[in-house]
């Protein structure tokens, strides 16, 4: 089942108002144990993040988002997945390099787990950093089956607080079907001058866009989000995940700059100081700030299609919990925000990126997406007819994308970390290590390079906009 009708499938509903419990790390054994044993159970949930807003969704262990899993680098992870979702399901471990059979892609790396059945995922999570997990059966991630997993690096710089922030949304169920057909009337407005919407349908509707009732952080809508108390002098690490299925977020913390150290869990060539983060679908960023004075501040996610429910939470020092928090302007005009070019110290094309030259090369033109169309294409073809990348272990691979559509495409490669070496005609002096990267619209280009040194198997390469993926924008890297 791939359409919204899935959400009405069997199973008794439980109800939650907030998912603050999801913020507590799930640990089943002592900190020094060689293996972390976890049970994840998926089941229907009546998700109510704010009075008057409710949604018949799905949850891991009764919360949206699911629990934060924290595992030490080198520690084994054993997850007993119990499927009570009402339909077939899997769990994908996004950003992990792991045995192909553990990757959790239905009908590619495993048969989907039937409703009422169980599956054991067992592997050593790697590499270190901020990763996440989610169902890879549409539309279960849209419905709420996702959560963060942190692989802790013992060599990381210490933080006084290490805070997981999952940005996610409450969809309008009927809009999922219409988005799949390219006939959604969900409005796309541009309240703050983002580059996201340079080209739109004439009537301001994008056709493939899911409509959202509300935007949430960690299971709640502002002002019901859980405030976070910080203290003067503390150094705070924010682990930010955009778990929205279709939309980019711009994240700002009022009164502060953010020092970005990691992208998709991978260390940047050098930290970057910004006022805002552009976080594409499925991307993660680690951003730091220091509390220099008492106060209360809004941390906010700006969206392309805002609802009446802000994606925000308050950080405050002791005694300031009742103060009116300092907010951010609803604009990106003149704001220094994170870009790949900034992080990679972009140079004019003609300079040589440090990533090794490739022996296997593949170019894709991303197309489709016209109003009323349910086709998103790679070189004019839709899955399963798209051109696969066939490699042998040890090959150096280069993949180049040219985006001929008017939408960003957050392209994700399973089971690998690749280097972004070029974007929009500019080479990066320092390749940017990622597992998901936004290819800009209207002729935007991007080039990746990676070594085919992952475990052999079939590794999906796809757009992480769930609608685009399901309508054809995906292929594979296949090891021979």
Coordinates of C-alpha atoms in Angstrom, one line a residue, residues 25-466:
X25 CA 17.6 8.3 25.2
X26 CA 16.5 4.7 24.9
X27 CA 19.1 2.5 26.7
X28 CA 18.4 -1.1 27.5
X29 CA 21.8 -2.2 29.0
X30 CA 24.5 -0.7 31.1
X31 CA 26.7 2.0 29.5
X32 CA 29.6 -0.3 29.2
X33 CA 27.7 -3.2 27.5
X34 CA 29.1 -4.4 24.2
X35 CA 25.6 -4.7 22.8
X36 CA 22.7 -2.3 23.1
X37 CA 19.4 -4.3 23.0
X38 CA 16.3 -2.3 21.9
X39 CA 12.8 -3.2 21.0
X40 CA 10.9 -0.9 18.6
X41 CA 7.2 -1.4 18.2
X42 CA 5.2 0.4 15.5
X43 CA 1.5 0.9 16.1
X44 CA -1.3 3.3 15.2
X45 CA -1.5 6.5 17.2
X46 CA -3.9 9.4 17.4
X47 CA -1.2 12.2 17.4
X48 CA -2.4 15.4 19.1
X49 CA 0.5 17.9 19.2
X50 CA -1.7 20.9 20.0
X51 CA -5.3 21.5 21.1
X52 CA -7.5 21.2 18.0
X53 CA -4.9 19.4 15.9
X54 CA -5.0 15.6 15.6
X55 CA -3.9 13.0 13.1
X56 CA -4.3 9.3 12.8
X57 CA -0.7 8.4 12.4
X58 CA 1.9 5.7 13.3
X59 CA 4.4 5.7 16.1
X60 CA 7.5 3.8 17.3
X61 CA 7.0 2.9 21.0
X62 CA 4.0 5.2 21.3
X63 CA 5.7 8.5 20.5
X64 CA 6.2 10.8 17.4
X65 CA 9.1 11.1 16.9
X66 CA 10.3 7.7 18.1
X67 CA 12.8 7.5 20.9
X68 CA 16.3 8.9 20.5
X69 CA 18.7 5.9 20.3
X70 CA 22.2 6.6 21.6
X71 CA 25.0 4.1 21.0
X72 CA 28.7 4.3 21.5
X73 CA 31.0 4.1 18.5
X74 CA 32.0 0.4 18.1
X75 CA 29.0 -0.8 20.2
X76 CA 26.8 -3.5 18.7
X77 CA 23.1 -2.6 18.2
X78 CA 20.4 -5.3 18.2
X79 CA 16.9 -4.0 17.4
X80 CA 13.9 -6.3 17.8
X81 CA 11.3 -4.7 15.5
X82 CA 7.7 -5.6 16.3
X83 CA 5.3 -4.5 13.5
X84 CA 1.8 -3.6 14.8
X85 CA 1.4 -0.9 12.2
X86 CA -1.5 -2.5 10.3
X87 CA 0.5 -3.1 7.2
X88 CA 3.9 -4.3 5.9
X89 CA 6.8 -2.3 7.3
X90 CA 10.6 -2.0 7.6
X91 CA 13.1 0.1 9.4
X92 CA 15.8 1.9 7.4
X93 CA 19.0 3.1 9.2
X94 CA 19.7 6.4 7.4
X95 CA 23.3 7.4 7.0
X96 CA 24.7 4.0 8.2
X97 CA 27.3 1.9 6.5
X98 CA 26.1 -1.6 7.4
X99 CA 25.4 -5.0 5.9
X100 CA 23.1 -4.7 2.9
X101 CA 20.5 -7.1 4.4
X102 CA 20.2 -4.7 7.4
X103 CA 19.4 -1.6 5.3
X104 CA 15.7 -1.9 5.7
X105 CA 14.4 -1.2 2.1
X106 CA 11.3 -3.2 1.3
X107 CA 11.6 -5.5 -1.7
X108 CA 15.2 -4.4 -2.3
X109 CA 17.3 -5.5 0.7
X110 CA 14.6 -7.5 2.5
X111 CA 11.0 -8.6 2.3
X112 CA 8.8 -6.2 4.2
X113 CA 7.9 -7.4 7.7
X114 CA 4.2 -8.4 7.7
X115 CA 1.8 -6.8 10.2
X116 CA 2.0 -8.8 13.4
X117 CA 5.4 -10.2 12.7
X118 CA 8.9 -9.3 14.0
X119 CA 12.4 -8.8 12.4
X120 CA 15.8 -8.6 14.0
X121 CA 18.2 -5.8 12.9
X122 CA 21.7 -6.4 14.2
X123 CA 24.8 -4.4 13.2
X124 CA 27.6 -2.1 14.5
X125 CA 26.4 1.4 13.8
X126 CA 28.9 3.5 11.8
X127 CA 30.1 6.0 11.1
X128 CA 29.8 8.1 14.2
X129 CA 27.5 11.1 14.3
X130 CA 23.9 12.2 14.1
X131 CA 21.9 9.6 12.0
X132 CA 18.2 8.7 12.0
X133 CA 15.9 5.7 11.4
X134 CA 12.6 5.6 9.6
X135 CA 10.2 3.2 7.8
X136 CA 11.0 2.6 4.1
X137 CA 7.4 1.7 3.3
X138 CA 5.4 4.6 2.0
X139 CA 3.7 6.6 3.6
X140 CA 4.7 5.3 7.0
X141 CA 7.4 7.9 7.6
X142 CA 4.9 10.6 6.7
X143 CA 2.6 9.0 9.2
X144 CA 5.2 9.3 12.0
X145 CA 7.6 6.3 11.9
X146 CA 10.9 8.0 12.4
X147 CA 13.4 8.9 15.1
X148 CA 17.0 10.0 15.7
X149 CA 20.0 7.7 16.4
X150 CA 23.2 9.2 17.7
X151 CA 26.5 7.2 17.4
X152 CA 28.7 8.9 20.0
X153 CA 32.3 9.6 19.1
X154 CA 34.6 9.5 22.2
X155 CA 36.8 12.1 20.5
X156 CA 34.1 14.7 20.1
X157 CA 34.5 18.0 21.8
X158 CA 32.5 18.0 25.1
X159 CA 29.2 19.9 25.3
X160 CA 27.4 21.1 28.5
X161 CA 24.2 20.0 26.9
X162 CA 23.6 17.7 23.8
X163 CA 20.1 18.4 22.5
X164 CA 18.2 16.4 19.9
X165 CA 15.8 18.5 17.8
X166 CA 13.5 16.7 15.3
X167 CA 11.6 19.0 13.0
X168 CA 8.5 17.3 11.6
X169 CA 4.9 18.0 10.5
X170 CA 1.3 16.9 10.6
X171 CA 0.0 16.2 7.1
X172 CA -3.5 16.5 5.8
X173 CA -4.2 12.9 4.8
X174 CA -6.3 13.6 1.7
X175 CA -3.5 15.7 0.2
X176 CA -1.1 12.7 0.1
X177 CA -3.1 11.1 -2.7
X178 CA -3.5 14.3 -4.7
X179 CA 0.2 15.0 -4.3
X180 CA 1.0 11.6 -5.7
X181 CA -1.1 12.4 -8.8
X182 CA 0.4 15.9 -9.2
X183 CA -2.9 17.6 -8.6
X184 CA -2.5 18.9 -5.0
X185 CA -3.9 22.4 -4.4
X186 CA -1.8 22.9 -1.3
X187 CA -0.6 26.5 -1.4
X188 CA 3.1 27.3 -1.5
X189 CA 3.8 30.8 -0.3
X190 CA 7.1 32.5 0.2
X191 CA 6.9 34.7 3.3
X192 CA 10.6 35.3 3.8
X193 CA 12.4 35.5 0.5
X194 CA 13.8 32.0 0.4
X195 CA 15.4 30.7 -2.8
X196 CA 13.2 27.6 -2.5
X197 CA 10.3 29.0 -4.6
X198 CA 12.0 30.8 -7.5
X199 CA 9.7 29.0 -9.9
X200 CA 6.1 28.2 -9.0
X201 CA 2.9 27.2 -10.7
X202 CA 1.1 30.4 -11.8
X203 CA -1.6 30.0 -9.2
X204 CA 0.9 29.4 -6.4
X205 CA 0.1 25.7 -6.1
X206 CA 2.8 23.1 -6.7
X207 CA 0.8 20.1 -7.6
X208 CA 3.0 17.5 -5.9
X209 CA 3.0 19.2 -2.5
X210 CA 1.5 17.7 0.7
X211 CA -0.6 20.0 2.7
X212 CA 0.2 20.3 6.4
X213 CA -2.0 21.0 9.4
X214 CA 0.9 22.0 11.7
X215 CA 4.7 22.1 12.0
X216 CA 6.2 20.5 15.1
X217 CA 9.5 20.1 17.0
X218 CA 9.9 16.9 19.1
X219 CA 6.3 16.1 18.9
X220 CA 4.6 19.4 19.8
X221 CA 3.6 22.7 18.3
X222 CA 4.6 26.1 19.8
X223 CA 3.8 27.2 22.4
X224 CA 3.3 23.7 23.6
X225 CA 6.8 22.7 22.8
X226 CA 9.0 21.7 25.7
X227 CA 11.2 24.7 26.8
X228 CA 14.9 24.0 27.3
X229 CA 16.7 25.5 30.3
X230 CA 20.3 26.6 29.6
X231 CA 22.8 28.4 31.8
X232 CA 25.2 31.3 31.2
X233 CA 28.6 30.0 30.1
X234 CA 27.3 26.7 28.8
X235 CA 28.3 25.4 25.4
X236 CA 25.2 23.8 23.8
X237 CA 25.2 21.3 21.0
X238 CA 22.1 21.1 18.9
X239 CA 21.5 18.0 16.7
X240 CA 19.0 19.1 14.1
X241 CA 17.0 16.7 11.9
X242 CA 14.5 17.7 9.2
X243 CA 12.1 14.7 9.2
X244 CA 9.6 16.5 7.0
X245 CA 8.7 14.4 3.9
X246 CA 8.7 17.2 1.3
X247 CA 9.9 20.6 2.6
X248 CA 13.2 22.4 3.4
X249 CA 13.5 24.2 6.7
X250 CA 15.5 27.3 7.6
X251 CA 16.5 27.1 11.3
X252 CA 17.4 30.2 13.4
X253 CA 18.1 30.9 17.0
X254 CA 17.2 34.4 18.0
X255 CA 20.1 36.5 19.3
X256 CA 22.8 33.9 18.4
X257 CA 25.0 32.8 15.7
X258 CA 25.4 29.0 15.2
X259 CA 28.8 27.3 14.7
X260 CA 28.1 24.3 12.4
X261 CA 30.5 21.4 12.8
X262 CA 28.8 18.4 11.2
X263 CA 26.6 17.8 8.2
X264 CA 24.6 14.5 8.1
X265 CA 26.7 13.4 11.1
X266 CA 30.0 13.9 9.2
X267 CA 32.6 16.4 10.4
X268 CA 32.9 19.5 8.1
X269 CA 36.3 20.4 6.7
X270 CA 36.2 23.4 9.1
X271 CA 33.4 24.8 11.3
X272 CA 31.2 27.5 9.7
X273 CA 29.6 30.4 11.6
X274 CA 26.1 31.2 10.3
X275 CA 22.9 33.0 11.3
X276 CA 20.6 30.3 9.9
X277 CA 20.7 26.7 8.7
X278 CA 19.1 25.5 5.5
X279 CA 18.1 22.0 6.3
X280 CA 16.8 19.9 3.4
X281 CA 14.6 16.9 3.8
X282 CA 16.5 14.1 5.7
X283 CA 19.5 16.3 6.3
X284 CA 21.1 16.7 9.8
X285 CA 23.3 19.4 11.2
X286 CA 25.2 19.7 14.4
X287 CA 25.3 23.4 15.5
X288 CA 26.8 24.9 18.6
X289 CA 26.2 28.1 20.5
X290 CA 27.4 29.6 23.8
X291 CA 25.1 31.2 26.3
X292 CA 26.6 34.6 27.0
X293 CA 23.9 36.3 29.0
X294 CA 20.6 35.6 30.7
X295 CA 17.5 35.6 28.5
X296 CA 14.9 33.7 26.6
X297 CA 15.1 33.0 22.9
X298 CA 13.0 31.4 20.2
X299 CA 14.6 28.6 18.1
X300 CA 12.4 28.5 15.0
X301 CA 12.1 26.6 11.8
X302 CA 10.9 28.8 8.9
X303 CA 8.9 26.9 6.3
X304 CA 7.8 27.5 2.7
X305 CA 4.2 26.9 3.6
X306 CA 3.6 28.1 7.2
X307 CA 0.5 27.2 9.2
X308 CA -1.0 28.9 12.2
X309 CA 1.2 26.7 14.4
X310 CA 4.8 27.8 14.5
X311 CA 7.7 25.4 14.4
X312 CA 9.5 26.8 17.4
X313 CA 10.6 26.2 21.0
X314 CA 12.0 28.4 23.8
X315 CA 15.5 28.2 25.3
X316 CA 15.9 30.2 28.5
X317 CA 18.2 30.7 31.4
X318 CA 17.0 30.1 35.0
X319 CA 14.4 32.6 36.2
X320 CA 13.5 33.6 32.6
X321 CA 10.9 30.9 31.9
X322 CA 8.1 33.4 32.0
X323 CA 9.8 36.1 30.0
X324 CA 8.6 37.0 26.4
X325 CA 11.2 35.2 24.2
X326 CA 13.2 37.1 21.7
X327 CA 12.1 36.1 18.2
X328 CA 13.5 36.1 14.7
X329 CA 12.3 38.1 11.6
X330 CA 10.4 36.1 9.1
X331 CA 12.9 36.8 6.3
X332 CA 16.2 35.5 5.0
X333 CA 17.0 38.6 3.2
X334 CA 20.5 39.7 4.2
X335 CA 20.9 36.6 6.5
X336 CA 24.1 34.5 6.3
X337 CA 22.8 31.0 6.1
X338 CA 24.5 27.6 5.6
X339 CA 25.2 26.6 2.0
X340 CA 27.4 23.8 0.6
X341 CA 29.5 26.5 -1.2
X342 CA 30.2 28.3 2.1
X343 CA 31.1 25.1 3.9
X344 CA 33.3 23.8 1.1
X345 CA 35.0 27.2 0.4
X346 CA 33.8 27.2 -3.2
X347 CA 36.2 28.1 -5.9
X348 CA 35.6 28.8 -9.6
X349 CA 35.4 25.7 -11.8
X350 CA 38.8 24.8 -13.1
X351 CA 40.3 24.3 -9.7
X352 CA 40.8 20.7 -8.7
X353 CA 38.8 19.2 -5.8
X354 CA 40.8 17.0 -3.5
X355 CA 38.5 14.0 -4.0
X356 CA 40.2 11.3 -6.1
X357 CA 39.3 11.1 -9.8
X358 CA 36.6 8.6 -10.7
X359 CA 36.7 5.5 -12.9
X360 CA 32.9 4.9 -13.0
X361 CA 30.9 7.9 -14.1
X362 CA 27.2 8.4 -14.3
X363 CA 25.2 11.5 -15.2
X364 CA 21.5 12.0 -14.4
X365 CA 19.1 14.7 -15.7
X366 CA 16.3 15.1 -13.2
X367 CA 13.0 15.8 -14.8
X368 CA 9.2 15.5 -14.7
X369 CA 6.8 16.9 -12.2
X370 CA 4.6 18.9 -14.5
X371 CA 1.1 19.8 -13.1
X372 CA -1.1 16.7 -13.2
X373 CA 1.9 14.4 -13.7
X374 CA 2.7 11.5 -11.4
X375 CA 6.2 11.0 -13.0
X376 CA 9.5 12.2 -11.7
X377 CA 12.3 11.0 -13.9
X378 CA 16.1 10.3 -14.1
X379 CA 17.2 10.6 -17.8
X380 CA 13.6 10.4 -18.8
X381 CA 12.9 7.1 -17.1
X382 CA 11.1 6.2 -13.9
X383 CA 11.9 3.4 -11.4
X384 CA 12.4 0.5 -12.0
X385 CA 13.6 1.4 -15.5
X386 CA 16.1 4.1 -14.4
X387 CA 19.8 3.5 -15.2
X388 CA 21.6 1.8 -12.4
X389 CA 25.2 2.4 -11.4
X390 CA 27.1 -0.9 -11.6
X391 CA 30.3 -1.0 -9.6
X392 CA 33.0 -3.4 -8.3
X393 CA 34.3 -3.1 -4.8
X394 CA 37.1 -0.5 -4.8
X395 CA 35.9 1.5 -7.8
X396 CA 36.0 5.3 -7.6
X397 CA 32.6 6.6 -8.6
X398 CA 31.4 10.0 -9.8
X399 CA 27.7 10.9 -10.1
X400 CA 26.6 14.2 -11.7
X401 CA 23.0 15.6 -11.4
X402 CA 21.4 18.3 -13.5
X403 CA 18.0 19.4 -12.2
X404 CA 15.6 20.5 -14.9
X405 CA 12.6 20.8 -12.6
X406 CA 11.4 23.7 -10.5
X407 CA 11.8 21.8 -7.2
X408 CA 14.8 21.0 -5.0
X409 CA 15.7 17.3 -4.9
X410 CA 17.3 16.0 -1.7
X411 CA 19.2 13.1 -3.2
X412 CA 20.2 10.3 -0.8
X413 CA 22.6 7.4 -1.3
X414 CA 22.1 4.4 1.0
X415 CA 25.1 2.7 2.7
X416 CA 27.7 5.2 1.7
X417 CA 29.2 8.6 2.6
X418 CA 29.9 10.6 -0.6
X419 CA 31.8 13.9 -1.2
X420 CA 30.1 16.8 -2.7
X421 CA 32.8 18.2 -5.0
X422 CA 30.8 20.6 -7.2
X423 CA 27.5 22.5 -7.0
X424 CA 26.0 24.9 -9.5
X425 CA 29.2 25.1 -11.6
X426 CA 31.5 25.8 -8.7
X427 CA 34.0 23.3 -7.4
X428 CA 34.5 22.9 -3.7
X429 CA 38.1 23.4 -2.4
X430 CA 37.2 21.1 0.5
X431 CA 34.8 18.2 -0.5
X432 CA 31.8 18.1 1.7
X433 CA 31.0 14.6 3.2
X434 CA 27.3 13.8 3.2
X435 CA 24.7 11.1 2.6
X436 CA 21.9 13.4 1.5
X437 CA 22.3 16.6 -0.5
X438 CA 19.9 19.2 -2.1
X439 CA 20.2 19.6 -5.8
X440 CA 19.0 23.1 -6.7
X441 CA 16.1 23.6 -9.2
X442 CA 16.0 25.3 -12.6
X443 CA 19.3 23.9 -14.0
X444 CA 21.1 23.4 -10.7
X445 CA 24.0 20.9 -10.8
X446 CA 25.8 18.8 -8.3
X447 CA 28.7 16.3 -8.5
X448 CA 29.4 13.5 -6.0
X449 CA 32.4 11.3 -5.7
X450 CA 32.7 8.2 -3.5
X451 CA 34.7 5.0 -3.1
X452 CA 32.7 1.8 -3.6
X453 CA 33.9 0.2 -0.4
X454 CA 30.7 -0.6 1.3
X455 CA 29.4 -4.1 1.9
X456 CA 28.2 -5.6 -1.5
X457 CA 24.6 -5.5 -2.4
X458 CA 21.9 -3.3 -3.9
X459 CA 22.0 0.3 -2.5
X460 CA 19.2 2.7 -3.3
X461 CA 19.9 6.2 -4.6
X462 CA 16.8 8.3 -4.6
X463 CA 15.1 11.7 -3.9
X464 CA 14.1 11.9 -0.3
X465 CA 11.1 13.9 -1.1
X466 CA 8.8 10.9 -0.5

